[in-house]
Coordinates of C-alpha atoms in Angstrom, one line a residue:
M1 CA -3.0 -23.7 -28.7
S2 CA -1.2 -23.4 -25.4
T3 CA -2.9 -24.7 -22.3
L4 CA -0.5 -23.1 -19.9
T5 CA -1.8 -20.3 -17.7
A6 CA -0.1 -17.1 -16.4
R7 CA -0.6 -15.7 -12.9
F8 CA 0.2 -12.1 -12.4
L9 CA 1.2 -11.2 -8.9
G10 CA 1.8 -7.4 -8.8
V11 CA 3.9 -6.3 -5.8
R12 CA 5.2 -3.2 -4.1
H13 CA 9.0 -3.2 -4.2
H14 CA 10.6 -4.0 -0.9
S15 CA 7.3 -5.0 0.8
P16 CA 7.7 -7.8 3.4
A17 CA 4.1 -8.7 2.9
C18 CA 4.5 -9.1 -0.8
A19 CA 7.8 -11.0 -0.3
R20 CA 6.0 -13.5 1.9
L21 CA 3.1 -13.9 -0.5
V22 CA 5.5 -14.5 -3.4
S23 CA 7.3 -17.2 -1.4
R24 CA 4.1 -19.0 -0.5
T25 CA 2.7 -18.7 -4.0
I26 CA 5.7 -20.4 -5.5
A27 CA 5.5 -23.2 -2.9
A28 CA 1.8 -23.7 -3.7
L29 CA 1.8 -23.2 -7.5
R30 CA 5.2 -24.9 -8.4
P31 CA 5.4 -22.9 -11.6
G32 CA 7.5 -23.8 -14.6
H33 CA 8.5 -20.2 -15.1
V34 CA 9.0 -17.3 -12.7
L35 CA 9.3 -14.0 -14.6
V36 CA 10.5 -11.0 -12.6
E37 CA 10.6 -7.3 -13.4
G38 CA 14.4 -6.7 -13.7
P39 CA 17.1 -6.1 -16.4
A40 CA 16.9 -8.9 -19.0
D41 CA 20.5 -8.3 -20.0
L42 CA 21.5 -9.9 -16.7
N43 CA 19.8 -13.2 -17.4
D44 CA 23.1 -14.8 -18.6
R45 CA 24.6 -13.8 -15.2
L46 CA 21.9 -14.9 -12.8
G47 CA 24.2 -17.5 -11.3
E48 CA 26.5 -14.6 -10.3
L49 CA 23.7 -12.7 -8.8
L50 CA 22.5 -15.7 -6.7
L51 CA 25.9 -16.7 -5.3
G52 CA 24.8 -16.1 -1.7
H53 CA 25.8 -12.4 -1.2
R54 CA 25.2 -10.5 2.0
L55 CA 22.2 -8.3 1.3
P56 CA 21.4 -5.6 0.4
I57 CA 23.1 -5.6 -3.0
A58 CA 22.2 -3.9 -6.3
V59 CA 22.8 -4.1 -10.0
F60 CA 24.4 -0.8 -11.1
G61 CA 23.8 0.0 -14.8
H62 CA 25.6 2.7 -16.7
Y63 CA 25.4 4.2 -20.2
R64 CA 27.4 6.9 -22.0
D65 CA 27.6 8.0 -25.6
A66 CA 28.1 11.3 -27.4
E67 CA 24.7 12.6 -26.5
R68 CA 23.6 10.9 -23.2
T69 CA 24.9 9.7 -19.9
A70 CA 22.7 7.7 -17.5
T71 CA 23.0 5.5 -14.4
S72 CA 20.4 3.3 -12.8
W73 CA 20.2 1.0 -9.8
T74 CA 18.2 -2.2 -9.2
P75 CA 18.5 -2.9 -5.5
F76 CA 17.6 -6.1 -3.6
C77 CA 17.3 -6.9 0.1
D78 CA 16.0 -10.1 1.8
Y79 CA 12.4 -8.8 1.8
S80 CA 12.4 -7.6 -1.8
P81 CA 9.6 -9.6 -3.6
E82 CA 11.8 -9.8 -6.7
W83 CA 14.7 -11.3 -4.7
V84 CA 12.4 -13.9 -3.1
A85 CA 11.0 -14.7 -6.6
L86 CA 14.5 -15.3 -8.0
T87 CA 15.7 -17.4 -5.1
E88 CA 12.6 -19.4 -4.3
G89 CA 11.8 -19.9 -8.0
R90 CA 15.2 -21.3 -8.6
A91 CA 15.0 -23.5 -5.5
A92 CA 11.6 -24.9 -6.8
G93 CA 13.1 -25.8 -10.2
A94 CA 11.4 -23.1 -12.2
Q95 CA 13.0 -21.3 -15.2
V96 CA 13.7 -17.9 -13.6
R97 CA 14.2 -14.9 -15.8
F98 CA 14.3 -11.1 -15.7
I99 CA 11.9 -9.6 -18.3
D100 CA 12.3 -5.9 -18.2
L101 CA 14.4 -3.7 -20.6
P102 CA 18.1 -3.2 -19.7
A103 CA 19.0 -0.2 -17.4
W104 CA 20.8 1.6 -20.2
H105 CA 17.7 1.6 -22.4
P106 CA 16.2 5.1 -23.2
A107 CA 13.1 4.0 -21.3
F108 CA 15.2 4.6 -18.1
A109 CA 16.7 7.9 -19.2
D110 CA 15.0 9.8 -16.3
R111 CA 14.8 6.9 -13.8
S112 CA 17.7 6.3 -11.4
N113 CA 16.0 3.5 -9.5
R114 CA 14.2 0.7 -11.3
Y115 CA 12.4 -0.2 -8.1
A116 CA 11.2 3.2 -6.9
D117 CA 7.6 3.5 -5.9
A118 CA 5.1 4.5 -8.5
E119 CA 2.7 6.1 -6.0
A120 CA 4.5 9.5 -6.3
R121 CA 3.3 9.6 -9.9
Y122 CA -0.3 8.8 -9.1
E123 CA -1.1 10.9 -6.1
R124 CA -4.7 11.5 -6.9
A125 CA -5.7 7.8 -6.6
T126 CA -3.7 7.3 -3.4
A127 CA -5.1 10.6 -1.9
R128 CA -8.6 9.3 -2.3
L129 CA -7.7 6.0 -0.6
C130 CA -5.9 7.8 2.2
D131 CA -9.0 9.9 2.8
R132 CA -11.2 6.8 2.8
F133 CA -9.0 4.9 5.3
G134 CA -8.3 7.9 7.5
V135 CA -4.5 7.9 7.1
D136 CA -2.2 10.7 6.1
S137 CA 0.3 9.1 3.6
A138 CA 0.6 6.4 1.0
D139 CA 3.0 4.5 3.3
A140 CA 0.5 4.5 6.2
L141 CA -2.2 3.4 3.8
W142 CA 0.0 0.5 2.6
D143 CA 0.8 -0.6 6.1
R144 CA -2.9 -0.4 7.1
M145 CA -4.1 -2.4 4.0
F146 CA -1.3 -5.0 3.6
E147 CA 1.5 -5.1 6.2
A148 CA -0.4 -5.1 9.4
P149 CA -1.0 -8.6 10.7
E150 CA -4.5 -9.9 10.4
P151 CA -6.3 -11.8 13.2
G152 CA -6.0 -15.5 12.5
G153 CA -3.2 -14.9 10.0
Q154 CA -3.0 -13.8 6.4
D155 CA -5.3 -15.4 3.8
D156 CA -3.1 -15.6 0.7
A157 CA -6.0 -15.6 -1.8
A158 CA -7.6 -12.6 -0.1
L159 CA -4.3 -10.7 0.1
A160 CA -3.6 -11.3 -3.6
E161 CA -7.1 -10.1 -4.5
R162 CA -6.7 -6.9 -2.4
L163 CA -3.3 -6.2 -4.0
A164 CA -4.8 -6.6 -7.5
L165 CA -7.7 -4.3 -6.7
Y166 CA -5.3 -1.7 -5.1
F167 CA -3.0 -1.6 -8.1
D168 CA -6.0 -1.4 -10.5
V169 CA -7.2 1.6 -8.6
V170 CA -3.8 3.2 -8.5
R171 CA -3.3 2.6 -12.3
G172 CA -6.9 3.6 -13.0
D173 CA -7.3 5.2 -16.5
T174 CA -3.8 6.7 -16.3
V175 CA -2.2 6.8 -19.7
A176 CA 1.3 5.4 -19.4
D177 CA 4.1 7.5 -20.8
A178 CA 6.2 6.2 -23.7
S179 CA 8.8 4.8 -21.3
D180 CA 6.3 2.7 -19.4
R181 CA 4.6 1.5 -22.6
A182 CA 7.9 0.4 -24.0
R183 CA 8.7 -1.5 -20.8
E184 CA 5.3 -3.1 -20.6
E185 CA 5.2 -4.2 -24.2
Y186 CA 8.6 -5.8 -23.7
M187 CA 7.7 -7.6 -20.5
A188 CA 4.5 -8.9 -22.0
S189 CA 6.5 -10.4 -24.9
W190 CA 8.4 -12.5 -22.3
V191 CA 5.1 -13.7 -20.8
R192 CA 3.8 -14.7 -24.2
A193 CA 7.1 -16.5 -25.0
A194 CA 6.9 -18.5 -21.8
L195 CA 3.3 -19.5 -22.5
A196 CA 4.3 -20.7 -25.9
E197 CA 6.9 -23.1 -24.6
P198 CA 5.3 -26.5 -24.6
G199 CA 5.3 -28.7 -21.5
S200 CA 7.1 -26.1 -19.4
G201 CA 4.6 -25.5 -16.7
D202 CA 2.5 -22.6 -15.6
V203 CA 3.9 -19.0 -15.5
L204 CA 4.2 -16.8 -12.5
V205 CA 4.8 -13.1 -13.3
V206 CA 6.1 -10.8 -10.5
P207 CA 6.1 -7.2 -11.8
G208 CA 5.7 -3.9 -9.9
G209 CA 2.0 -3.5 -9.2
F210 CA 1.5 -0.5 -11.4
H211 CA 2.5 -2.6 -14.4
R212 CA 0.2 -5.5 -13.6
P213 CA -3.0 -4.3 -15.3
A214 CA -1.2 -3.5 -18.5
L215 CA 0.6 -6.8 -18.6
V216 CA -2.6 -8.8 -18.1
A217 CA -4.2 -6.8 -21.0
L218 CA -1.2 -7.0 -23.3
T219 CA -0.7 -10.7 -22.8
A220 CA -4.4 -11.4 -23.5
A221 CA -4.4 -9.2 -26.6
A222 CA -1.9 -11.4 -28.6
P223 CA -1.5 -15.2 -28.8
P224 CA 1.6 -16.9 -27.1
A225 CA 4.6 -16.4 -29.4
C226 CA 8.2 -17.5 -29.4
G227 CA 10.9 -15.0 -29.7
A228 CA 14.6 -15.8 -30.5
A229 CA 15.9 -19.2 -31.5
D230 CA 15.9 -20.3 -27.9
G231 CA 12.2 -19.2 -27.5
T232 CA 12.9 -16.0 -25.6
P233 CA 12.5 -12.4 -26.8
P234 CA 15.7 -10.8 -28.1
V235 CA 17.6 -8.6 -25.5
P236 CA 18.3 -5.1 -26.8
R237 CA 22.0 -4.3 -27.3
P238 CA 23.5 -0.8 -26.8
P239 CA 24.8 1.0 -29.9
A240 CA 28.4 0.1 -30.9
D241 CA 29.7 3.6 -30.1
A242 CA 28.3 3.6 -26.5
L243 CA 29.9 2.5 -23.2
A244 CA 27.3 0.5 -21.3
G245 CA 27.3 -2.2 -18.7
S246 CA 25.8 -3.8 -15.6
H247 CA 27.7 -4.5 -12.4
L248 CA 26.8 -6.2 -9.2
V249 CA 27.7 -3.9 -6.3
P250 CA 27.3 -3.6 -2.5
Y251 CA 24.4 -1.6 -1.3
S252 CA 23.2 -0.3 2.1
F253 CA 19.8 0.1 3.9
H254 CA 20.5 3.9 4.0
Q255 CA 20.7 4.0 0.3
L256 CA 17.7 1.8 -0.1
D257 CA 15.5 3.9 2.2
A258 CA 16.6 7.1 0.6
F259 CA 15.5 5.8 -2.7
T260 CA 12.2 4.2 -1.8
G261 CA 10.9 6.4 1.0
Y262 CA 9.4 3.3 2.6
F263 CA 11.2 2.6 5.9
V264 CA 11.1 -1.1 6.8
R265 CA 14.1 -3.1 7.8
A266 CA 13.6 -6.7 9.0
A267 CA 16.7 -8.7 9.9
A268 CA 16.1 -12.4 10.2
G269 CA 18.1 -14.1 13.0
A270 CA 19.9 -10.9 14.0
G271 CA 19.3 -11.2 17.7
P272 CA 21.6 -12.9 20.3
A273 CA 21.2 -16.6 21.0
G274 CA 17.8 -17.5 22.5
S275 CA 16.2 -14.2 21.4
P276 CA 13.3 -14.0 18.8
G277 CA 14.4 -14.6 15.2
L278 CA 13.0 -11.4 13.8
V279 CA 14.3 -8.0 14.9
V280 CA 12.7 -4.9 13.4
E281 CA 15.0 -1.8 13.4
P282 CA 13.7 1.7 12.8
L283 CA 16.3 3.0 10.4
A284 CA 15.1 6.5 9.3
V285 CA 12.2 8.9 9.4
L286 CA 11.0 11.3 6.8
A287 CA 10.9 15.0 7.9
G288 CA 9.6 17.2 5.2
S289 CA 11.8 16.3 2.2
A290 CA 14.8 15.2 4.2
V291 CA 15.7 11.7 5.4
V292 CA 16.8 11.8 9.1
V293 CA 18.7 8.8 10.5
P294 CA 18.3 8.8 14.3
D295 CA 21.1 8.0 16.8
L296 CA 19.9 4.8 18.4
A297 CA 21.0 4.0 22.0
A298 CA 21.4 0.4 23.0
G299 CA 18.7 -0.7 25.4
P300 CA 19.2 -3.2 28.3
P301 CA 20.0 -6.7 27.2
T302 CA 17.3 -9.3 27.2
A303 CA 17.2 -11.4 30.3
G304 CA 19.5 -14.3 30.1
T305 CA 21.6 -12.9 27.3
A306 CA 24.8 -10.9 27.2
P307 CA 25.2 -7.8 25.1
A308 CA 27.3 -8.5 22.0
A309 CA 30.8 -7.2 22.1
R310 CA 31.5 -4.3 19.7
P311 CA 34.2 -5.3 17.3
A312 CA 37.3 -3.1 17.1
P313 CA 37.1 -0.7 14.1
D314 CA 39.0 -1.8 11.0
P315 CA 40.6 1.3 9.4
V316 CA 41.1 -0.4 6.0
A317 CA 37.5 -1.7 5.8
G318 CA 36.2 1.7 7.1
A319 CA 38.2 3.6 4.4
L320 CA 37.0 1.3 1.6
A321 CA 33.4 1.5 2.8
E322 CA 33.5 5.3 3.1
A323 CA 35.0 5.6 -0.4
L324 CA 32.4 3.4 -1.9
G325 CA 29.7 5.4 -0.1
A326 CA 31.1 8.7 -1.4
L327 CA 31.1 7.3 -5.0
A328 CA 27.5 5.9 -4.6
D329 CA 26.4 9.3 -3.2
T330 CA 28.0 11.0 -6.2
A331 CA 26.1 8.7 -8.6
H332 CA 22.8 9.3 -6.8
R333 CA 23.2 13.0 -7.0
G334 CA 24.4 12.9 -10.5
L335 CA 27.8 14.1 -11.7
R336 CA 26.2 17.2 -13.2
R337 CA 24.9 18.1 -9.8
L338 CA 28.1 17.4 -7.8
D339 CA 28.4 20.3 -5.4
R340 CA 31.2 21.4 -3.0
A341 CA 30.0 19.0 -0.2
G342 CA 30.2 16.1 -2.6
L343 CA 33.7 17.1 -3.8
D344 CA 34.8 17.5 -0.2
R345 CA 33.5 14.0 0.7
L346 CA 35.5 12.5 -2.2
D347 CA 38.6 14.3 -1.0
R348 CA 38.1 13.0 2.6
A349 CA 37.6 9.5 1.3
A350 CA 40.8 9.6 -0.7
A351 CA 42.7 11.0 2.3
A352 CA 41.4 8.1 4.4
L353 CA 42.6 5.6 1.8
D354 CA 46.0 7.2 1.7
R355 CA 46.3 6.9 5.5
T356 CA 45.7 3.2 5.3
G357 CA 48.3 2.7 2.6
L358 CA 45.8 2.3 -0.3
A359 CA 47.5 5.0 -2.5
T360 CA 46.3 3.5 -5.8
A361 CA 42.7 3.4 -4.6
A362 CA 43.0 7.0 -3.4
S363 CA 44.3 8.1 -6.8
R364 CA 41.3 6.5 -8.5
V365 CA 38.9 8.4 -6.2
R366 CA 40.8 11.7 -6.7
A367 CA 40.5 11.3 -10.5
V368 CA 36.7 11.8 -10.3
P369 CA 36.7 15.4 -8.9
A370 CA 39.8 16.2 -11.1
A371 CA 37.9 15.1 -14.2
V372 CA 34.8 17.2 -13.2
A373 CA 37.1 20.2 -12.7
G374 CA 38.9 19.6 -16.0
G375 CA 36.1 18.6 -18.4
G376 CA 32.8 18.5 -16.6
A377 CA 30.4 15.7 -15.8
D378 CA 30.8 13.9 -19.1
A379 CA 34.5 13.6 -18.7
A380 CA 34.1 12.2 -15.1
A381 CA 31.8 9.3 -16.0
G382 CA 34.8 7.1 -17.1
P383 CA 36.9 7.8 -14.0
W384 CA 33.9 7.3 -11.7
T385 CA 33.3 3.8 -13.2
D386 CA 37.0 3.0 -13.0
A387 CA 37.1 4.0 -9.3
Q388 CA 33.9 2.1 -8.5
L389 CA 35.1 -1.1 -10.0
F390 CA 38.6 -0.8 -8.5
L391 CA 37.3 -0.2 -5.0
L392 CA 34.7 -3.0 -5.3
A393 CA 37.5 -5.4 -6.3
A394 CA 39.7 -4.1 -3.4
A395 CA 36.8 -4.5 -0.9
D396 CA 36.1 -8.0 -2.1
L397 CA 39.8 -9.1 -1.8
Y398 CA 40.1 -7.5 1.6
G399 CA 36.9 -9.0 2.9
S400 CA 37.9 -12.6 1.7
R401 CA 41.4 -12.5 3.2

């Protein structure tokens, strides 16, 4: 009988308060396992993910067969609880693993962002809480309950208890759909496998908060059990006739905010020498259903510091960034919903690449709208992936010159 224990710390994706709590929990608990909601097919490449990239970054997953085409993103920034769990867990010597189904799995067929908020699906529960606390949105409710500093500092035990109660209320008696059930049963199998590993230390589980109540119940409902020969559950593999994969790609705060709807950006150490180490930058506001990015004018420099010099624009880096942005926007919209504005943006990106001498890169970008025009969205999936990978490699090579 296993004597190990599992602690389930449900989080809101991209919450600074949750990220800090995860960090302090790892430091205090020193777990043997840190299990994180994320694509299990990436476990063999965690070393690549944790190489010290400039955040934000994302894991882009794609899938295509004769019947289905799908893409999915798993984004990380420095205040993502999942990223903190990975980095702090590894630094503490824990066995760190992703435990969710791969992005190509049918459970993600209608989900373009693994770390999107669940509140939109459970509006009745959050509406009651908003009314109780006198706020007008789930984001304002979250800030009031969890992000706002407490007099005397945060009490970690109290914060963890409030988070658990909040997610219990949000989940309530909601019956999870087939996709969530498949994901939760798979994640629970990883928890049971970790608990069955003798002498490995306690287990810290960091899932999205909506999944926490189900994972607690599913783990308790069955005894600890090993999976494959190495003790872990088997990772699903795509069908032999499918094209599927996961790739580490650059990301941006604009993309992150457009996906999550939760507008927080904290940049550690971003200020000039001698200024405070934490700079909070308002990046966007929500106006109806549209995301508006304001023009921010620079204020007067802090006393005793000089304003930073603006670097001269680099046309090559700018052309590569714009082309990657155009391809990312195409994927976010979906190739089947690529409109005239999206096609024009791809054309402009290709023209900018041509002007900087990157003719091969330009031809890869132009191949995407050409494939859409010639054979539709299904025919364009391959050229899009080809252009994305080529441009990522080009940007990497140019940036490391």
